Structures are given as structure tokens and as C-alpha cells.
Amino acid sequence: MGSNSSRISDLPKNEYLKKLSEIAWRLKIWITGHINLCVENNPRTGNLGALIKVFLSRTKELKLSAECQNHIFIWQTHNALFIICCLLKVFICQMSEEELQLHFTYEEKSPGNYSSDSEDLLEELLCCLMQLITDIPLLDITYEISVEAISTMVVFLSCQLFHKEVLRQSISHKYLMRGPCLPYTSKLVKTLLYNFIRQEKPPPPGTHVFPQQSDGGGLLYGLASGVATGLWTVFTLGGVGSKATASPELSSPLANQSLLLLLVLANLTDASDAPNPYRQAIMSFKNTQDSSPFPSSIPHAFQINFNSLYTALCEQQTSDQATLLLYTLLHQNSNIRTYMLARTDMENLVLPILEILYHVEERNSHHVYMALIILLILTEDDGFNRSIHEVILKNITWYSERVLTEISLGSLLILVVIRTIQYNMTRTRDKYLHTNCLAALANMSAQFRSLHQYAAQRIISLFSLLSKKHNKVLEQATQSLRGSLSSNDVPLPDYAQDLNVIEEVIRMMLEIINSCLTNSLHHNPNLVYALLYKRDLFEQFRTHPSFQDIMQNIDLVITFFSSRLLQAGAELSVERVLEIIKQGVIALPKDRLKKFPELKFKYVEEEQPEEFFIPYVWSLVYNSAVGLYWNPQDIQLFTMDSD
């Protein structure tokens, strides 16, 4: 301050900052102590129930307050909900659902009143939160309370975090799936989806709490606002059980929290006597342009703008939760799947998915799996497999192995999937990943069109890599067998199993190449060129009992075109070779190519998908702003150091 300038290096020595830090630390301890004290004394005092009743009474006037721009009323209501949310986190972490319910069934009794009747505030609070989320208009002054209502619902469902096993019967599930909360199902799902679609940014700090005062009350309001902001910062960034690092700042906290709540609701397990209504809503909603009536057998149905939803999904695929939502909709909602497959701008959706797979080293395994399964679902459709080869892309900047000035979307998809296979072969060696990558290529193979020369080369290069791996394992198995004859005491590796796995993958690759040659030979001169250039690779598999049948067509094509090139003479240019191939395709009798069953693989969800998806969804919640001050030591559902 004044005439003296300050330097960053001086900050640790600054006495004022030291005092401020000490005050903040004491404030944090004070808040933590009071929360724990409140939890401990609540059975006697009933303070939580009293606070919830105050909040419930105020929410009845919240909509009118928003319309009247009553900043003070909304700010006070938001603070009450924030305290409820903080207390709820501690309660849920420290006790069972049954114990929690007792805290919510407290009844204030006057002297001489011995009535045993009590009210359950949990259900009333949940219904109130659902009403707040769906009915309160989204304005600058209501943004924060809308986010807090969604966060509180997520916290209410967070009992799952503190159980190793997936919860199949829960008090929270019971409240959400029947009773007065049930009619809000479709409206809540629709609101959460629209929050995700709109990606509304939060208002500037302070403007949504107190408006600028011109009547002399500015200082008082400013102090109150400053204290509120300070308390929030101390509690969330350095609060109870806070993580070492805060979550990165989001452009739209409302959209992100809405998406997390939607995923949590969609992955609740079914009740013993009824399916999950939120999953039913996600499975059945239709486009606003669809005027056909809903069948009476479909409950919780609603309509939403598919074009807006598609645009949001395309733009938000950098996050795990957006990719998981895309997977959920494609897999479970046939209306969405049909709409997306009919789009003429599929590159807007496919390119972000390919970029996820391309940067596989930077992504967690779950995100990669979701992206890959999305591709597998898309490639089940022949129309998609044809159309992606008609979309021409220019200058794919994120693809760094080679400059791609012009390439079809189909060829780029092949390149990225093959790169994922090669990465998996050298790093993770995950059979599930291999299988799904090859299944996607197999689904596309009959529709390969005008393959880019680099894509054709990479197909054959992958086969070359597999061939070398096969020879290496075969050699190791042979040496191991020789060693076993001289010593019976040394345990030997199971090379037979490794050999079987690699031969399965090799056969799959041969089937993919064969499918392309059989169905679209005339469209792919670059693949024939790559085959001829590396024809020696296939020699060892001609007589192999596992590959003899599938090698017939490949061997025929190599022999036929090799003969024509031999007749054309030596020293042929690349252009001349391609010209001979194109002429030869016309001359090759199609009936000489043996027909094989069409390669078609369909994604089938595991028998108990909740064992994968529920921990995955809650790991996303934990790493979000909602989970900012959950204590890692308390989490039971997943291992904290897993990806």
C-alpha cells in the first residue's frame, strides 16, 4: 500500500496475511467443532429438524420472492439450505440410514404433551427440493440456491459412498421411487437435462446476493456479503475432511451438478416391486417435434428438444459424465439413437469421441471404455458405417502421428481404433478393450469405402505386429517345451493360452480384411495395394489349420493382382500400380470369392451393470464440487487411488 511496492516473495513474511490465515484457520476449526456438536446434540435439541422446518416454510414463498427480486429472502433461504446440506453430509457419513431417519423424525413436545405421533421430514424435504429444482425460475438471484438444491439431493443419496456393496434396498430409494416424490420424476429428469443443455454460467460474484444499494445501506449489505463469501470459502476450500486439491472451476456448476444428479438417479437399483422410474423416464422421452402419442404403458414420459440435446452432447464430451450420459442415452433410449443415426453432421459427435480414444494415455480407463462402447453401438448401424466414409475432414490438428490434410471420417475412425489396439497391446493388455475395438472394426468392414492410404497401411501394419507377436510366443512355447524335457522341477509359463489369445485376434483381423475384400473390393484399391506390398506376411498363415478357410479369399486376391503386376513389367510407379489394381478389380470374377457370414457384433451390457456403473458415477461425484469435503478415509465404495 502507499508508495511502497509489494513483491510475491514478500507474501510469506507479511504479518497481516499471517494474522488473516490464523483467523481463517481458527474459523474453520470453529465451524467443524460446531457441526460435530450439532450432530452430537441433535437427538436432544432437534435443531436439524427445526432448521428444516424453517427452510420448508420459506420455500413456499420462494417463487414469489424470485419474481419480486427479494434478494434478502432468497439469500437467507439459500444459507439455510447450505447449512442443511453440510449437516446432512456429516450425518450420512457418521451413521446408518436408520439412525439418520430418527434425527428427521424428531417432534418438539410441549410440557404435558405425550403424543407418540411424529412426522418424517426426510420425505418432505426431498419433495421440497424437487419442487425447488423444477419450479423456481432460473435467475441471477436463484442460481446459487438451484445449485445447492441439486447438491443436497446428491448428498442425500450419498449413503452409497459409505458401503462397499451396491445398495439395493435403501430408505432414500424408497422415498424417491414411491409416494409424493414419484409424480415429480419426469419433470425433474427434464429439468436436469435442460440444465445440462443450457450450460448457464453463474452470475458475477456478489451480484446475485445483494443488489447495489443507493439508500445508505450499502456498507451493511457489503459487509454481510463479504462475511458470507468468506465463510463459504473457508468452509469449502479448507473445511471438514477437505481434499488436498480443490476441483477445477467449472464454466457451469449448475449444468455439471444437474448431470451428476441425473446419472445418480438413472443408476439407482430397481426396487423389489417396481423398476427405477428415473431410468424409465430417460429410456422413453421423445423429441418435441414428435407429435405421436405416448403409449399408455410408458410411465414418466416427456418431450425435449433433441437438436439442443445433440448439440450439448457434442460440445461437452471432454468430461467423463457427459460421455457417460451419451452412452446411457444411446444404449437405453431408442428415440435418441434413431435421431442421432439420422443426423447428417455425425462428425460433430464422432470426432470428440475419437479424440478421447486418441489421448488414451491421458484418460482414465472408464472414460476410454465408454467412448469405445459408444463407437461399437454406432457401428451396429449399416447406415452409419456407410455415411462416415462420405464425410471428408480437413486438417485434423490433434492427430500428430501424421499430417492428415484430407481424410474421411471413416478412415480416421479406423486409424484411431487401430492406434488404441496397439496402445493396449504394449501397455494395458486388456482383452475386453481388444475385443470391443475389433468388434467395431468388424461391424464397419463390409462398408469400408475409399480407405485412405494411411488407414489401409495401418490395417496391414497391425496385422504385421500381431504376426510378429505370434511368432515370438510360438518360439517361446517351443523353447519352453524343450526345457521341460530336460527338467521336470521348474514350473513353465502357460504359453498355450497366450498363443490361443493371439490366434483369436489374428483370425479376427483376417476376417475384417476378408469382409472388406468380399463386399467392397472395388471401393478399396489402397487396401489391395497395402496387401500386395506386404504379401509375404500372409504366407505363413496359408496352411495354418486355424486360418486356412479365411485365407482363401485373401490368397486369391494377392495371387490375382500379383500376376497382373508381373505382366505389366518392373519399375512401376505407385500411380501405375493403383491403375492396374483398379482395372483388375473389374476383371476379377466375383463368384471366385467365397462368401462368409456377415460380421456383426452387438454391444451387450453385463449381467450386473450396476457393479460397474454405480461406483463409476459416485467416483465422478466425489471428484466434483459436491464431494469437496468428504473425507477420503470414509469412502468405502471404491479405492481412492484407482482411476
Tab-separated table of C-alpha atoms in Angstrom, residues 91 106 278 468 474 497 562:
chain	number	residue	atom	x	y	z
A	91	PHE	CA	-24.848	-37.221	9.469
A	106	TYR	CA	-37.898	-35.557	15.945
A	278	TYR	CA	-35.897	-42.187	-13.377
A	468	LYS	CA	5.475	-60.915	-35.066
A	474	LEU	CA	5.368	-69.659	-30.686
A	497	GLN	CA	-3.145	-69.835	-23.533
A	562	SER	CA	0.451	-60.096	-58.298
